[in-house]
XYZ file of C-alpha atoms in Angstrom:
561
model
C 68.379 -64.127 39.386
C 67.639 -65.449 35.931
C 64.349 -66.943 37.105
C 63.263 -63.547 38.454
C 64.105 -61.900 35.094
C 61.966 -64.448 33.246
C 59.077 -63.807 35.602
C 59.402 -60.074 35.018
C 59.336 -60.543 31.234
C 56.249 -62.745 31.446
C 54.476 -60.167 33.547
C 55.283 -57.434 31.036
C 54.109 -59.612 28.169
C 50.880 -60.294 30.026
C 50.394 -56.579 30.622
C 50.976 -55.806 26.918
C 48.521 -58.536 25.952
C 45.937 -57.157 28.341
C 46.461 -53.616 26.967
C 46.079 -54.826 23.372
C 42.941 -56.725 24.298
C 41.486 -53.610 25.933
C 42.251 -51.521 22.825
C 40.739 -54.169 20.572
C 37.657 -54.308 22.815
C 37.278 -50.499 22.684
C 37.568 -50.473 18.900
C 35.182 -53.431 18.652
C 32.513 -51.897 20.889
C 32.731 -48.293 19.658
C 32.962 -48.991 15.928
C 30.326 -47.203 13.759
C 30.042 -50.513 11.899
C 28.319 -53.679 13.099
C 30.979 -56.339 13.887
C 30.408 -59.960 14.905
C 32.435 -63.196 15.126
C 31.343 -66.694 14.258
C 33.195 -69.993 14.706
C 34.247 -72.522 12.088
C 30.700 -73.956 12.113
C 29.133 -70.563 11.423
C 27.846 -70.035 14.982
C 27.945 -66.422 16.224
C 30.052 -66.204 19.367
C 30.051 -62.467 20.080
C 29.073 -59.106 18.486
C 29.067 -55.390 19.228
C 26.060 -53.200 20.044
C 26.085 -51.535 16.615
C 25.425 -54.906 14.957
C 22.449 -55.481 17.270
C 21.154 -51.992 16.434
C 21.468 -52.530 12.667
C 19.482 -55.790 12.633
C 17.132 -54.724 15.497
C 17.836 -57.810 17.627
C 18.877 -58.605 21.220
C 22.165 -60.238 22.195
C 20.468 -63.412 23.417
C 18.803 -63.831 19.995
C 22.092 -63.357 18.162
C 24.622 -65.353 20.202
C 24.390 -68.959 19.053
C 22.684 -68.115 15.741
C 24.093 -70.269 12.953
C 24.983 -68.121 9.920
C 25.688 -71.145 7.718
C 22.373 -72.985 8.184
C 19.734 -70.429 9.250
C 20.131 -67.617 6.687
C 17.449 -67.735 3.955
C 18.833 -65.109 1.585
C 20.827 -67.112 -0.942
C 23.411 -64.416 -1.722
C 24.069 -63.715 1.980
C 24.412 -67.451 2.650
C 26.916 -67.745 -0.225
C 28.998 -64.932 1.296
C 29.146 -66.788 4.654
C 30.041 -70.093 2.972
C 32.900 -68.355 1.149
C 34.432 -67.433 4.526
C 34.085 -70.970 5.823
C 35.959 -71.984 2.661
C 38.782 -69.593 3.713
C 37.784 -66.917 1.147
C 36.462 -63.360 1.628
C 32.702 -62.887 1.146
C 30.661 -59.821 0.146
C 26.995 -58.864 0.045
C 25.267 -55.596 -0.835
C 21.567 -54.980 -1.299
C 18.143 -55.172 0.263
C 18.163 -57.717 3.054
C 15.524 -59.162 5.374
C 17.110 -60.360 8.624
C 15.924 -63.784 9.795
C 16.274 -62.943 13.485
C 14.062 -59.785 13.626
C 12.421 -59.665 10.191
C 13.749 -56.130 9.639
C 14.212 -55.097 5.989
C 17.241 -52.856 5.382
C 19.846 -52.088 2.768
C 23.080 -53.739 3.909
C 26.688 -53.747 2.856
C 28.356 -56.830 4.435
C 32.013 -57.911 4.253
C 33.221 -61.283 5.589
C 36.819 -62.378 6.214
C 38.121 -65.755 7.457
C 39.847 -65.909 10.889
C 42.873 -68.240 10.531
C 45.325 -69.032 13.344
C 49.131 -68.842 13.045
C 49.171 -72.601 12.646
C 46.747 -72.288 9.682
C 43.648 -73.514 11.493
C 40.286 -71.937 10.497
C 38.937 -70.425 13.677
C 35.832 -68.972 12.033
C 35.080 -65.601 10.459
C 34.504 -61.929 11.144
C 31.541 -60.084 9.653
C 31.220 -56.318 9.263
C 27.748 -54.865 8.588
C 27.037 -51.311 7.378
C 23.497 -49.910 7.109
C 23.454 -48.176 3.700
C 19.718 -47.397 3.688
C 20.220 -43.627 3.652
C 22.858 -43.826 0.953
C 20.573 -46.055 -1.074
C 17.665 -43.652 -0.615
C 19.855 -40.743 -1.749
C 21.021 -42.698 -4.786
C 17.446 -43.665 -5.638
C 16.291 -40.068 -5.232
C 19.110 -38.897 -7.492
C 18.216 -41.537 -10.085
C 14.538 -40.554 -9.901
C 15.417 -36.879 -10.365
C 17.608 -37.763 -13.340
C 14.860 -39.951 -14.811
C 12.277 -37.186 -14.321
C 14.519 -34.614 -16.014
C 15.024 -36.969 -18.944
C 11.240 -37.382 -19.154
C 10.724 -33.608 -19.144
C 13.365 -33.271 -21.854
C 11.481 -35.818 -23.958
C 8.238 -33.942 -23.325
C 9.854 -30.692 -24.458
C 10.915 -32.385 -27.687
C 7.365 -33.573 -28.472
C 6.569 -30.357 -30.328
C 4.892 -32.119 -33.235
C 2.735 -34.410 -31.073
C -0.917 -33.882 -30.223
C -2.055 -32.795 -26.765
C -3.416 -36.308 -26.135
C -0.056 -37.900 -26.987
C 1.738 -35.541 -24.591
C -0.698 -36.277 -21.754
C -0.533 -40.050 -22.351
C 3.270 -39.993 -22.328
C 3.394 -37.978 -19.084
C 0.909 -40.349 -17.430
C 2.853 -43.508 -18.310
C 6.114 -41.901 -17.162
C 4.419 -41.024 -13.857
C 3.544 -44.714 -13.424
C 7.181 -45.727 -14.038
C 8.597 -42.924 -11.895
C 6.526 -43.972 -8.840
C 6.883 -47.712 -9.571
C 3.109 -47.994 -9.779
C 0.906 -50.196 -11.946
C -1.785 -47.744 -13.015
C -2.143 -44.000 -13.486
C -4.513 -41.328 -14.747
C -4.717 -37.586 -15.481
C -7.925 -35.556 -15.244
C -8.288 -31.879 -16.147
C -10.385 -29.480 -14.086
C -12.759 -26.811 -15.413
C -12.570 -23.078 -14.584
C -14.689 -23.168 -11.393
C -13.133 -26.488 -10.240
C -16.486 -28.287 -10.221
C -15.940 -30.790 -13.049
C -13.097 -33.227 -13.775
C -12.594 -34.605 -17.262
C -10.617 -37.846 -17.379
C -8.227 -37.518 -20.307
C -6.574 -40.916 -20.040
C -6.101 -44.051 -18.008
C -2.839 -45.947 -18.169
C -2.686 -48.942 -20.477
C -2.562 -51.346 -17.527
C -5.805 -49.952 -16.163
C -7.514 -50.183 -19.547
C -6.458 -53.831 -19.961
C -7.836 -54.813 -16.567
C -10.835 -52.509 -16.571
C -13.790 -53.755 -18.618
C -15.806 -50.530 -18.430
C -14.448 -49.177 -21.705
C -17.570 -47.075 -22.318
C -17.561 -45.373 -18.909
C -18.227 -41.605 -18.879
C -15.104 -39.468 -18.889
C -16.678 -36.413 -17.227
C -17.219 -36.375 -13.457
C -18.664 -33.687 -11.205
C -16.657 -33.093 -8.045
C -19.750 -33.788 -5.918
C -20.043 -37.336 -7.236
C -16.357 -38.315 -7.074
C -15.076 -40.467 -4.252
C -11.664 -40.651 -2.632
C -9.842 -39.762 -5.871
C -11.483 -36.328 -5.808
C -10.019 -35.447 -2.405
C -6.835 -34.006 -3.932
C -9.035 -31.362 -5.569
C -11.363 -30.869 -2.618
C -8.541 -30.545 -0.079
C -6.167 -28.938 -2.615
C -3.248 -31.093 -1.440
C -1.698 -34.539 -2.165
C -3.630 -37.515 -0.791
C -1.923 -40.854 0.004
C -3.955 -44.004 0.733
C -1.587 -46.900 1.419
C -4.323 -49.349 2.480
C -7.204 -48.913 0.081
C -9.102 -51.838 1.584
C -9.594 -50.085 4.930
C -13.175 -48.690 5.140
C -13.320 -44.945 4.393
C -16.459 -42.760 4.290
C -14.905 -40.764 1.410
C -14.906 -43.772 -0.933
C -17.895 -44.148 -3.258
C -17.198 -47.767 -4.212
C -16.044 -49.261 -7.521
C -17.992 -49.192 -10.777
C -18.875 -52.668 -12.039
C -15.856 -54.598 -13.398
C -13.448 -51.824 -12.336
C -9.968 -53.055 -11.410
C -9.247 -53.224 -7.679
C -6.869 -50.807 -5.960
C -4.551 -51.715 -3.103
C -2.748 -48.364 -2.812
C -3.515 -44.968 -4.294
C -1.956 -41.508 -4.412
C -3.013 -38.388 -6.286
C -1.967 -34.746 -6.366
C -3.486 -31.431 -7.528
C -1.706 -29.509 -10.297
C -1.807 -25.744 -9.772
C -1.645 -22.825 -12.167
C -1.282 -19.904 -9.795
C -4.121 -20.290 -7.275
C -6.306 -22.475 -9.512
C -6.225 -26.282 -9.686
C -6.038 -27.187 -13.382
C -5.562 -30.953 -13.181
C -5.479 -33.990 -10.889
C -2.892 -36.735 -11.479
C -2.981 -40.084 -9.719
C -1.171 -43.427 -9.548
C -2.032 -46.725 -7.881
C -1.018 -50.223 -6.804
C 2.629 -49.670 -5.957
C 4.204 -52.743 -4.311
C 5.515 -50.626 -1.427
C 3.886 -47.754 0.405
C 3.678 -44.338 -1.230
C 5.628 -41.603 0.569
C 6.629 -37.946 0.264
C 9.286 -38.819 -2.311
C 6.548 -40.151 -4.611
C 4.511 -36.992 -4.016
C 7.504 -34.837 -4.901
C 8.336 -36.714 -8.101
C 4.725 -36.819 -9.335
C 4.161 -33.124 -8.513
C 7.322 -31.949 -10.292
C 6.592 -34.121 -13.339
C 2.996 -32.896 -13.647
C 3.971 -29.255 -13.140
C 6.490 -29.680 -15.974
C 3.831 -31.344 -18.138
C 1.399 -28.483 -17.485
C 3.991 -25.868 -18.510
C 4.566 -27.784 -21.744
C 0.802 -28.010 -22.346
C 0.502 -24.259 -21.777
C 3.307 -23.637 -24.257
C 1.639 -25.998 -26.729
C -1.688 -24.204 -26.290
C 0.020 -20.827 -26.742
C 1.769 -22.044 -29.889
C -1.498 -23.401 -31.288
C -3.294 -20.158 -30.393
C -0.521 -18.140 -32.054
C -0.669 -20.380 -35.111
C -4.442 -19.952 -35.275
C -4.018 -16.204 -34.875
C -1.315 -16.204 -37.562
C -3.619 -18.113 -39.916
C -6.461 -15.706 -39.214
C -4.098 -12.780 -39.669
C -2.935 -14.274 -42.954
C -6.540 -14.466 -44.127
C -7.125 -10.872 -43.019
C -3.970 -9.817 -44.865
C -5.234 -11.529 -47.983
C -8.518 -9.644 -47.653
C -6.603 -6.409 -47.038
C -4.436 -7.057 -50.077
C -7.581 -7.584 -52.088
C -9.029 -4.341 -50.697
C -5.734 -2.560 -51.414
C -5.787 -3.887 -54.962
C -9.338 -2.610 -55.314
C -8.296 0.747 -53.851
C -5.340 0.912 -56.214
C -7.699 0.235 -59.086
C -9.954 2.985 -57.805
C -6.952 5.306 -57.461
C -5.943 4.537 -61.033
C -9.494 5.232 -62.188
C -9.628 8.409 -60.091
C -6.282 9.627 -61.392
C -7.293 8.831 -64.959
C -10.549 10.693 -64.392
C -8.765 13.706 -62.881
C -6.247 13.716 -65.684
C -8.915 13.425 -68.378
C -11.258 16.010 -66.864
C -8.356 18.392 -66.233
C -7.237 18.119 -69.837
C -10.833 18.532 -71.022
C -11.121 21.709 -68.930
C -7.694 22.971 -69.878
C -8.262 22.858 -73.650
C -11.272 25.262 -73.813
C -9.712 27.371 -71.046
C -6.676 28.123 -73.220
C -9.001 29.338 -75.975
C -11.073 31.428 -73.546
C -7.991 33.042 -72.049
C -6.507 33.731 -75.504
C -9.625 35.456 -76.810
C -10.063 37.428 -73.570
C -6.472 38.702 -73.825
C -7.172 39.792 -77.432
C -10.254 41.643 -76.261
C -8.377 43.214 -73.343
C -5.501 44.398 -75.611
C -8.005 46.068 -77.977
C -7.169 43.827 -80.886
C -10.866 43.152 -81.423
C -12.021 46.696 -80.806
C -11.807 49.534 -78.322
C -13.262 48.897 -74.819
C -14.548 51.416 -72.350
C -13.424 51.313 -68.721
C -16.374 49.242 -67.530
C -15.830 46.676 -70.285
C -12.106 46.548 -69.524
C -12.905 45.924 -65.863
C -15.262 43.043 -66.774
C -12.763 41.509 -69.197
C -10.056 41.837 -66.540
C -12.195 39.886 -64.089
C -12.701 37.127 -66.701
C -8.986 37.087 -67.419
C -8.032 36.877 -63.743
C -10.513 34.088 -62.992
C -9.470 32.114 -66.049
C -5.896 32.266 -64.739
C -7.134 31.150 -61.343
C -8.996 28.278 -62.951
C -5.863 27.333 -64.891
C -3.827 27.151 -61.694
C -6.532 25.039 -60.035
C -6.462 22.598 -62.950
C -2.652 22.480 -62.785
C -2.914 21.750 -59.058
C -5.313 18.874 -59.618
C -3.021 17.449 -62.290
C -0.015 17.790 -59.959
C -1.762 15.980 -57.062
C -2.936 13.248 -59.405
C 0.641 12.887 -60.656
C 1.987 12.659 -57.087
C -0.389 9.836 -56.175
C 0.383 7.913 -59.331
C 4.098 8.760 -59.019
C 3.988 10.151 -62.532
C 5.477 13.557 -61.646
C 8.808 14.077 -63.354
C 11.325 16.857 -62.773
C 13.570 18.307 -65.473
C 16.596 19.490 -63.504
C 18.856 22.162 -65.020
C 20.871 25.209 -63.944
C 18.368 27.981 -63.161
C 18.571 31.574 -61.961
C 16.151 32.165 -59.086
C 16.035 35.955 -59.701
C 14.712 35.359 -63.207
C 11.976 33.010 -61.945
C 10.879 35.524 -59.282
C 10.799 38.373 -61.846
C 8.477 36.308 -64.062
C 6.212 35.486 -61.103
C 5.972 39.179 -60.140
C 5.066 40.120 -63.747
C 2.367 37.439 -63.820
C 0.660 38.727 -60.636
C 0.926 42.466 -61.411
C -2.718 42.702 -62.403
C -3.815 41.167 -59.104
C -1.463 43.445 -57.157
C -2.804 46.557 -58.860
C -6.463 45.493 -58.558
C -6.091 44.987 -54.798
C -4.021 48.107 -54.202
C -0.971 46.309 -52.781
C 2.700 47.171 -52.905
C 5.186 44.429 -53.899
C 8.910 44.731 -53.141
C 11.278 42.506 -55.113
C 14.601 42.551 -53.221
C 16.156 39.598 -55.040
C 19.645 40.417 -56.424
C 20.526 39.349 -59.965
C 23.964 37.969 -59.043
C 22.757 35.097 -56.853
C 24.459 31.773 -57.682
C 22.697 29.309 -59.969
C 20.886 26.343 -58.467
C 19.863 22.951 -59.815
C 16.103 22.876 -60.276
C 13.030 22.435 -62.419
C 12.225 25.920 -63.662
C 8.523 25.264 -64.246
C 7.977 23.591 -60.858
C 9.858 26.293 -58.943
C 7.800 28.903 -60.783
C 4.569 27.099 -59.770
C 5.761 26.936 -56.167
C 6.605 30.648 -55.933
C 3.398 31.643 -57.781
C 1.377 29.686 -55.209
C 3.159 31.431 -52.314
C 2.792 34.934 -53.819
C -0.844 34.230 -54.697
C -1.495 33.272 -51.053
C 0.219 36.462 -49.867
C -1.982 38.549 -52.189
C -5.115 36.683 -51.112
C -4.582 37.186 -47.351
C -3.165 40.735 -47.384
C -5.652 43.622 -47.097
C -5.567 46.626 -49.470
C -2.577 48.945 -49.098
C -0.586 46.082 -47.594
C 2.859 44.985 -48.694
C 4.426 41.836 -50.114
C 8.224 41.513 -49.852
C 10.367 39.015 -51.761
C 13.906 38.362 -50.457
C 16.603 35.915 -51.504
C 20.162 35.539 -50.186
C 22.964 33.042 -49.686
C 23.012 31.179 -46.362
C 25.849 28.685 -45.840
C 25.476 26.128 -48.667
C 21.868 27.090 -49.413
C 19.834 29.778 -51.123
C 17.316 31.218 -48.689
C 14.091 32.675 -50.171
C 11.492 34.615 -48.186
C 7.927 35.507 -49.191
C 6.606 38.042 -46.641
C 3.247 39.753 -46.333
C 1.499 42.133 -43.955
C -1.707 40.110 -43.999
C -4.021 38.621 -41.397
C -1.473 36.129 -40.054
C -2.021 32.579 -38.777
C -2.465 31.293 -35.197
C 0.754 29.582 -34.095
C -0.971 26.356 -33.022
C -2.334 25.875 -36.568
C 0.948 26.353 -38.437
C 2.066 22.659 -38.192
C -1.078 21.610 -40.115
C -0.750 24.023 -43.036
C 1.211 21.698 -45.318
C -1.396 18.928 -45.123
C -3.433 18.244 -48.236
C -6.810 20.061 -48.367
C -6.189 21.697 -44.970
C -7.657 25.171 -44.349
C -7.589 27.194 -41.167
C -11.392 27.464 -40.838
C -14.603 27.602 -42.863
C -15.034 31.362 -42.554
C -11.648 31.993 -44.197
C -12.546 29.584 -46.994
C -15.822 31.440 -47.613
C -14.121 34.832 -47.541
C -10.909 34.114 -49.458
C -11.700 30.916 -51.369
C -9.061 28.285 -52.172
C -8.799 24.485 -52.124
C -6.216 23.905 -49.407
C -3.708 22.214 -51.746
C -1.346 25.105 -52.533
C 1.028 24.682 -49.596
C 0.871 20.880 -49.932
C 2.075 21.224 -53.543
C 4.772 23.732 -52.524
C 6.119 21.368 -49.853
C 6.339 18.479 -52.344
C 8.178 20.646 -54.896
C 10.662 21.942 -52.293
C 11.344 18.451 -50.925
C 11.820 17.118 -54.469
C 14.621 19.717 -54.723
C 16.082 18.414 -51.380
C 15.166 21.674 -49.661
C 13.143 22.803 -46.627
C 10.066 24.988 -46.261
C 8.565 26.460 -43.100
C 6.269 29.275 -41.968
C 6.548 32.004 -39.353
C 3.463 34.077 -38.618
C 1.898 36.462 -36.153
C -1.796 37.274 -36.165
C -2.747 40.682 -37.596
C 0.904 41.377 -38.456
C 1.647 39.024 -41.304
C 3.253 35.786 -42.451
C 6.679 34.804 -43.788
C 7.263 31.641 -45.792
C 10.892 30.462 -45.774
C 12.417 28.213 -48.454
C 15.955 26.874 -48.392
C 17.279 25.230 -51.556
C 20.750 23.725 -52.045
C 23.043 25.885 -54.232
């Protein structure tokens, strides 16, 4: 009975062992990692399919391969020897397998296989192909390096264009792990390439220091294809015959590999950048890095050119401003001379005019003898025109004072009714001569305002004089004044010829007159309303005109109380 129980236990143990072995075999064969076993001498005894796939070898080539004696890579051999010395071993890097010659990036971990009794049975190796991870890391590092290069380029604001181009070219050589590089710029119609710089390595090896730097596209060889085909061109075996190659100039350094790319600005190729003699083959990653770097360089060059153009424009503008300042100074001098002339001539005219007017008034009053009606009429005409001339001289003096900013106002409390009464008395002769009716509707009890009595009198005289001038015989002139909110509102109305509405906005301009026929018929200089506007605005008031043709005009003035 006992014997049968022992047999049963052994059978169960055997079954468990067989199950464990099956599970181990499944894990071993289906592992995503390459796994192999070697004995205490370093001889491979078995391996899974993934290991064969990683090193690109067959099972018959692998089984029996001695890891301890046949591996050439020193670091990999040291990792295997560590296992045979009962220690873990590790290897990571670029590895060329002895069996197949395949070059891959490998991560390998070795562990010793020791029995329960402590005997070294051999070792287990686990291989992982990290080529893709390595490529991703390298691409990330290249992107980071390129961004750092672009940052440095952006900071080269005080460098010359040549320095910027040279720096970008040398960084392109480093970025693509090449030995030589160049950058050529293309003209507007893409027919000529101008070589701006060769890399230092090329210049050291190339003896043709005095070679021409300008090439026509027709005469360029393989390096012009990037421009002709408007796309990147990779030549990984430069020694292979190619009808596109034009041969080397004498003493030119030899190329083994070459790659160049066009640099675009919109639809136009603006430059060609190339590198050469990389140890490994050029690929799309090199194209991408070189293209992005050169596009960044071109944007920086454009910014540099724009800044230089703006600086040149600013310098030219500064020179123009200096010339304008000189012209303005000359004009100011002329204005001073003009104003001095106007002031002097006005005073020279004003002095004899006072005497003329005084003597004419004596004659008109009969102080110097009795006058008949015809003589009175003639003297009246002289008197009226002398007054007109006086006002013209005052106007010229006022305009001259405005331009030289010499006009001064003597502000005091004034009564507008009193000023208007004086104006009406002054123009009575003109009113009577023309057969007009004037209505003074200004009440005496209006509040006082702050103003310059003389200037306000000049302003109202100008407005009434205009009303007289443009109102036909038997017409009316009405003067109104009343309180309106915080202002005093004055109106000078007439029943004259009126003004077209579209011309009203221009009336307050200096020397503006409606048309030549009116000037010939009524006279005037076109400065009266300009002077009025300046006087009103100096009193912080407003002036505007309402008019209707053939019915008359109203001038409105609002002055603060």
